[in-house]
mmCIF file of C-alpha atoms in Angstrom:
data_model
loop_
_atom_site.group_PDB
_atom_site.id
_atom_site.type_symbol
_atom_site.label_atom_id
_atom_site.label_comp_id
_atom_site.label_asym_id
_atom_site.label_seq_id
_atom_site.Cartn_x
_atom_site.Cartn_y
_atom_site.Cartn_z
ATOM 1 C CA GLY A 1 11.148 8.461 -0.512
ATOM 2 C CA GLU A 2 12.227 4.792 -0.631
ATOM 3 C CA SER A 3 13.245 3.174 -3.908
ATOM 4 C CA VAL A 4 14.743 0.163 -4.906
ATOM 5 C CA GLY A 5 14.488 0.821 -8.772
ATOM 6 C CA LEU A 6 13.510 -1.814 -10.607
ATOM 7 C CA HIS A 7 15.123 -4.711 -9.296
ATOM 8 C CA LEU A 8 13.361 -5.832 -6.103
ATOM 9 C CA PRO A 9 15.449 -7.914 -3.921
ATOM 10 C CA THR A 10 14.259 -11.475 -4.621
ATOM 11 C CA LEU A 11 14.145 -14.147 -2.301
ATOM 12 C CA SER A 12 14.016 -18.197 -4.107
ATOM 13 C CA VAL A 13 12.901 -21.168 -1.913
ATOM 14 C CA GLN A 14 11.749 -24.551 -2.554
ATOM 15 C CA GLU A 15 8.257 -25.538 -1.775
ATOM 16 C CA GLY A 16 7.627 -26.748 1.971
ATOM 17 C CA ASP A 17 10.882 -25.072 3.006
ATOM 18 C CA ASN A 18 10.589 -21.552 5.897
ATOM 19 C CA SER A 19 11.268 -17.963 4.140
ATOM 20 C CA ILE A 20 12.078 -15.350 5.911
ATOM 21 C CA ILE A 21 11.326 -11.805 4.541
ATOM 22 C CA ASN A 22 13.149 -8.882 6.640
ATOM 23 C CA CYS A 23 12.331 -5.102 6.612
ATOM 24 C CA ALA A 24 14.044 -2.353 7.990
ATOM 25 C CA TYR A 25 12.121 0.994 9.069
ATOM 26 C CA SER A 26 13.150 4.486 9.637
ATOM 27 C CA ASN A 27 10.669 6.058 12.668
ATOM 28 C CA SER A 28 11.544 4.904 15.755
ATOM 29 C CA ALA A 29 8.165 6.516 17.169
ATOM 30 C CA SER A 30 6.016 3.999 14.460
ATOM 31 C CA ASP A 31 3.968 1.978 16.782
ATOM 32 C CA TYR A 32 2.245 -0.479 14.076
ATOM 33 C CA PHE A 33 3.165 -2.552 11.504
ATOM 34 C CA ILE A 34 1.772 -4.085 8.616
ATOM 35 C CA TRP A 35 2.906 -6.768 6.392
ATOM 36 C CA TYR A 36 1.098 -6.936 3.013
ATOM 37 C CA LYS A 37 1.324 -9.863 -0.071
ATOM 38 C CA GLN A 38 0.843 -8.441 -3.217
ATOM 39 C CA GLU A 39 0.451 -10.605 -6.525
ATOM 40 C CA SER A 40 0.860 -9.488 -9.900
ATOM 41 C CA GLY A 41 -2.082 -7.561 -10.466
ATOM 42 C CA LYS A 42 -3.627 -6.768 -7.837
ATOM 43 C CA GLY A 43 -3.498 -4.556 -4.436
ATOM 44 C CA PRO A 44 -2.029 -5.201 -1.349
ATOM 45 C CA GLN A 45 -3.324 -7.564 0.951
ATOM 46 C CA PHE A 46 -2.802 -7.425 4.571
ATOM 47 C CA ILE A 47 -1.282 -10.823 5.954
ATOM 48 C CA ILE A 48 -0.473 -9.528 9.535
ATOM 49 C CA ASP A 49 0.284 -6.760 12.232
ATOM 50 C CA ILE A 50 1.981 -6.015 15.279
ATOM 51 C CA ARG A 51 2.089 -3.164 17.668
ATOM 52 C CA SER A 52 5.029 -1.864 19.158
ATOM 53 C CA ASN A 53 4.101 -3.159 22.631
ATOM 54 C CA MET A 54 5.050 -6.788 20.766
ATOM 55 C CA ASP A 55 8.082 -8.238 19.676
ATOM 56 C CA LYS A 56 6.348 -11.402 17.938
ATOM 57 C CA ARG A 57 2.824 -12.408 16.583
ATOM 58 C CA GLN A 58 1.897 -15.460 15.140
ATOM 59 C CA GLY A 59 -0.766 -15.950 12.435
ATOM 60 C CA GLN A 60 -1.678 -19.158 10.143
ATOM 61 C CA ARG A 61 1.877 -20.169 8.924
ATOM 62 C CA VAL A 62 2.893 -16.721 9.079
ATOM 63 C CA THR A 63 4.888 -14.876 12.631
ATOM 64 C CA VAL A 64 6.151 -11.645 12.756
ATOM 65 C CA LEU A 65 9.090 -10.455 14.514
ATOM 66 C CA LEU A 66 9.933 -6.929 15.977
ATOM 67 C CA ASN A 67 13.039 -5.741 17.026
ATOM 68 C CA LYS A 68 12.484 -2.021 17.946
ATOM 69 C CA THR A 69 16.453 -2.063 18.914
ATOM 70 C CA VAL A 70 17.090 -1.975 15.013
ATOM 71 C CA LYS A 71 14.085 -0.844 13.825
ATOM 72 C CA HIS A 72 13.713 -4.404 12.210
ATOM 73 C CA LEU A 73 10.986 -6.564 10.940
ATOM 74 C CA SER A 74 11.061 -10.208 9.709
ATOM 75 C CA LEU A 75 8.141 -12.148 8.237
ATOM 76 C CA GLN A 76 8.468 -15.949 8.480
ATOM 77 C CA ILE A 77 6.311 -17.881 6.185
ATOM 78 C CA ALA A 78 6.282 -21.847 7.762
ATOM 79 C CA ALA A 79 6.291 -24.680 4.892
ATOM 80 C CA THR A 80 6.118 -22.257 1.991
ATOM 81 C CA GLN A 81 3.823 -23.187 -0.547
ATOM 82 C CA PRO A 82 3.602 -21.906 -4.792
ATOM 83 C CA GLY A 83 0.915 -19.814 -4.090
ATOM 84 C CA ASP A 84 3.008 -17.644 -1.401
ATOM 85 C CA SER A 85 5.046 -16.599 -4.649
ATOM 86 C CA ALA A 86 4.175 -13.192 -4.366
ATOM 87 C CA VAL A 87 5.327 -9.098 -3.655
ATOM 88 C CA TYR A 88 6.089 -8.462 0.041
ATOM 89 C CA PHE A 89 6.115 -5.205 1.650
ATOM 90 C CA CYS A 90 6.113 -4.024 5.400
ATOM 91 C CA ALA A 91 4.393 -0.583 6.179
ATOM 92 C CA GLU A 92 4.486 1.461 9.631
ATOM 93 C CA LEU A 93 1.242 2.910 10.432
ATOM 94 C CA GLY A 94 1.870 6.546 11.385
ATOM 95 C CA GLY A 95 0.568 10.053 10.543
ATOM 96 C CA HIS A 96 -0.457 13.306 12.473
ATOM 97 C CA SER A 97 -3.377 15.031 13.931
ATOM 98 C CA GLY A 98 -5.654 12.128 14.323
ATOM 99 C CA TYR A 99 -5.059 10.591 10.709
ATOM 100 C CA SER A 100 -3.288 7.543 9.992
ATOM 101 C CA THR A 101 -1.291 6.689 7.080
ATOM 102 C CA LEU A 102 1.003 4.379 5.512
ATOM 103 C CA THR A 103 4.152 4.203 4.653
ATOM 104 C CA PHE A 104 5.914 0.877 2.731
ATOM 105 C CA GLY A 105 8.921 -0.559 2.726
ATOM 106 C CA LYS A 106 10.970 -1.654 0.264
ATOM 107 C CA GLY A 107 9.503 -5.118 -1.271
ATOM 108 C CA THR A 108 11.373 -8.424 -1.506
ATOM 109 C CA MET A 109 9.357 -10.791 -3.865
ATOM 110 C CA LEU A 110 9.219 -14.492 -3.354
ATOM 111 C CA LEU A 111 9.246 -17.286 -5.511
ATOM 112 C CA VAL A 112 8.554 -20.959 -4.600
ATOM 113 C CA SER A 113 9.547 -23.229 -6.636
ATOM 114 C CA PRO A 114 7.558 -26.401 -6.757
ATOM 115 C CA ASP B 1 -19.407 -7.920 0.744
ATOM 116 C CA ALA B 2 -17.805 -5.967 -2.378
ATOM 117 C CA GLY B 3 -14.224 -4.486 -1.502
ATOM 118 C CA VAL B 4 -12.444 -1.608 -2.542
ATOM 119 C CA THR B 5 -13.566 -1.006 -6.570
ATOM 120 C CA GLN B 6 -11.567 1.333 -8.554
ATOM 121 C CA SER B 7 -11.975 2.190 -12.181
ATOM 122 C CA PRO B 8 -11.020 2.127 -15.321
ATOM 123 C CA THR B 9 -8.426 -0.882 -14.278
ATOM 124 C CA HIS B 10 -6.635 0.246 -17.425
ATOM 125 C CA LEU B 11 -5.734 3.729 -19.016
ATOM 126 C CA ILE B 12 -3.419 4.877 -21.612
ATOM 127 C CA LYS B 13 -2.980 8.874 -21.844
ATOM 128 C CA THR B 14 -0.761 11.172 -23.614
ATOM 129 C CA ARG B 15 1.307 13.360 -21.704
ATOM 130 C CA GLY B 16 -0.142 16.883 -20.966
ATOM 131 C CA GLN B 17 -3.698 15.257 -20.896
ATOM 132 C CA GLN B 18 -5.641 15.084 -17.835
ATOM 133 C CA VAL B 19 -6.814 12.061 -15.688
ATOM 134 C CA THR B 20 -9.463 10.725 -13.613
ATOM 135 C CA LEU B 21 -9.480 7.781 -11.417
ATOM 136 C CA ARG B 22 -12.384 5.871 -9.439
ATOM 137 C CA CYS B 23 -12.560 4.526 -6.294
ATOM 138 C CA SER B 24 -15.693 2.968 -3.958
ATOM 139 C CA PRO B 25 -14.444 2.128 -0.845
ATOM 140 C CA LYS B 26 -15.897 -0.877 1.003
ATOM 141 C CA SER B 27 -18.922 -1.057 2.749
ATOM 142 C CA GLY B 28 -18.560 0.371 6.108
ATOM 143 C CA HIS B 29 -15.526 2.327 5.727
ATOM 144 C CA ASP B 30 -15.659 6.614 5.642
ATOM 145 C CA THR B 31 -11.591 6.892 4.595
ATOM 146 C CA VAL B 32 -10.210 6.945 1.300
ATOM 147 C CA SER B 33 -6.517 6.987 0.717
ATOM 148 C CA TRP B 34 -4.857 7.283 -2.773
ATOM 149 C CA TYR B 35 -0.872 5.640 -3.665
ATOM 150 C CA GLN B 36 1.255 5.588 -6.580
ATOM 151 C CA GLN B 37 2.936 2.356 -6.922
ATOM 152 C CA ALA B 38 5.853 2.551 -9.868
ATOM 153 C CA LEU B 39 7.142 -0.275 -11.166
ATOM 154 C CA GLY B 40 9.472 -2.346 -9.057
ATOM 155 C CA GLN B 41 8.346 0.027 -5.895
ATOM 156 C CA GLY B 42 6.153 0.481 -2.775
ATOM 157 C CA PRO B 43 3.253 2.082 -2.879
ATOM 158 C CA GLN B 44 3.938 5.847 -2.277
ATOM 159 C CA PHE B 45 1.037 7.991 -0.426
ATOM 160 C CA ILE B 46 -0.327 10.503 -2.539
ATOM 161 C CA PHE B 47 -3.354 11.652 0.259
ATOM 162 C CA GLN B 48 -6.220 11.159 2.054
ATOM 163 C CA TYR B 49 -9.594 11.975 2.481
ATOM 164 C CA TYR B 50 -12.017 11.875 5.273
ATOM 165 C CA GLU B 51 -15.288 13.404 5.267
ATOM 166 C CA GLU B 52 -15.136 15.373 1.679
ATOM 167 C CA GLU B 53 -11.269 17.224 2.675
ATOM 168 C CA GLU B 54 -8.599 16.132 2.296
ATOM 169 C CA ARG B 55 -6.817 15.214 5.296
ATOM 170 C CA GLN B 56 -3.061 14.675 4.762
ATOM 171 C CA ARG B 57 -0.694 14.251 1.502
ATOM 172 C CA GLY B 58 2.155 13.305 0.337
ATOM 173 C CA ASN B 59 5.248 14.571 -1.724
ATOM 174 C CA PHE B 60 3.205 14.922 -3.997
ATOM 175 C CA PRO B 61 3.105 18.121 -6.903
ATOM 176 C CA ASP B 62 -0.798 20.023 -7.149
ATOM 177 C CA ARG B 63 -1.106 18.684 -10.659
ATOM 178 C CA PHE B 64 -2.407 15.993 -8.562
ATOM 179 C CA SER B 65 -5.642 16.750 -6.819
ATOM 180 C CA GLY B 66 -8.509 14.679 -5.626
ATOM 181 C CA HIS B 67 -12.284 14.923 -4.382
ATOM 182 C CA GLN B 68 -14.880 12.500 -1.988
ATOM 183 C CA PHE B 69 -18.028 12.087 -2.201
ATOM 184 C CA PRO B 70 -21.147 12.193 0.868
ATOM 185 C CA ASN B 71 -21.169 8.500 -0.011
ATOM 186 C CA TYR B 72 -17.178 8.260 0.544
ATOM 187 C CA SER B 73 -16.378 7.370 -3.328
ATOM 188 C CA SER B 74 -13.031 8.803 -4.061
ATOM 189 C CA GLU B 75 -11.639 10.834 -7.706
ATOM 190 C CA LEU B 76 -7.771 11.339 -7.980
ATOM 191 C CA ASN B 77 -7.265 13.295 -11.020
ATOM 192 C CA VAL B 78 -4.119 14.367 -12.629
ATOM 193 C CA ASN B 79 -3.609 17.664 -14.806
ATOM 194 C CA ALA B 80 -0.881 18.085 -17.055
ATOM 195 C CA LEU B 81 -0.219 13.932 -17.782
ATOM 196 C CA LEU B 82 4.123 13.415 -17.646
ATOM 197 C CA LEU B 83 5.798 10.437 -18.641
ATOM 198 C CA GLY B 84 7.144 9.417 -14.730
ATOM 199 C CA ASP B 85 3.230 9.529 -13.965
ATOM 200 C CA SER B 86 2.861 5.978 -15.287
ATOM 201 C CA ALA B 87 2.687 3.697 -12.723
ATOM 202 C CA LEU B 88 -0.200 1.751 -10.373
ATOM 203 C CA TYR B 89 -2.208 3.620 -8.777
ATOM 204 C CA LEU B 90 -4.227 2.059 -5.649
ATOM 205 C CA CYS B 91 -7.036 3.447 -3.433
ATOM 206 C CA ALA B 92 -6.973 1.854 0.163
ATOM 207 C CA SER B 93 -10.659 2.542 2.150
ATOM 208 C CA SER B 94 -10.845 2.447 6.268
ATOM 209 C CA LEU B 95 -12.242 4.037 9.004
ATOM 210 C CA LEU B 96 -10.125 6.769 9.750
ATOM 211 C CA ARG B 97 -7.521 5.118 12.214
ATOM 212 C CA GLY B 98 -6.893 2.321 9.924
ATOM 213 C CA GLY B 99 -7.771 -1.776 8.854
ATOM 214 C CA TYR B 100 -6.937 -0.816 5.581
ATOM 215 C CA THR B 101 -8.142 -2.452 2.558
ATOM 216 C CA PHE B 102 -6.911 -2.007 -0.638
ATOM 217 C CA GLY B 103 -8.470 -2.346 -4.439
ATOM 218 C CA SER B 104 -6.176 -4.030 -7.554
ATOM 219 C CA GLY B 105 -5.584 -0.079 -8.926
ATOM 220 C CA THR B 106 -5.889 1.179 -11.916
ATOM 221 C CA ARG B 107 -2.413 0.936 -14.564
ATOM 222 C CA LEU B 108 -2.013 4.248 -15.972
ATOM 223 C CA THR B 109 0.494 4.410 -19.219
ATOM 224 C CA VAL B 110 1.380 7.846 -20.239
ATOM 225 C CA VAL B 111 3.061 8.264 -23.589
#
């Protein structure tokens, strides 16, 4: 399985900056991807999703980009706020026989300074 | 509307003991999945229950077992606990094809 040990990649930004968090996925057959935000002591929280027939999707202050050629996802957060500080995970929805499961990528810790 | 509820929130067990964790799914959801999240890592899929049966299983030993009840709630059991089982255990409920909602997890510490 994927592992980053005890040291998550960390992105440190100033409040008001734009943040870009990247993720590589492994299964070229995956057709649905989700970004999650996980705050300390909480479970993952849905941010935004994208299907493989799209290359870009926008939400409120967030944009997800999908590059299927290089199996890469990115999450862009506009005007980052201190409340955005958390660990961010991308996940692929896969499975077989009609049952779906989530496979999480390596997380990135986002630290936003006031 | 309550989301996913997990109990207990924290638990300390001794090596070799057995533990049972509980999950109540979000209202309207019929599928429950369990994940193990070690410190500093992403959640790893353990197994998924639908219609009271295990439908999919990740790469976890038979020491990990589960159950789903007619009201869709679920239990995760771990036997013969090892130090390496210390982790945050997350329950996610969904409909069969997605729409996952996660609980806040149970923090298990094995000493």
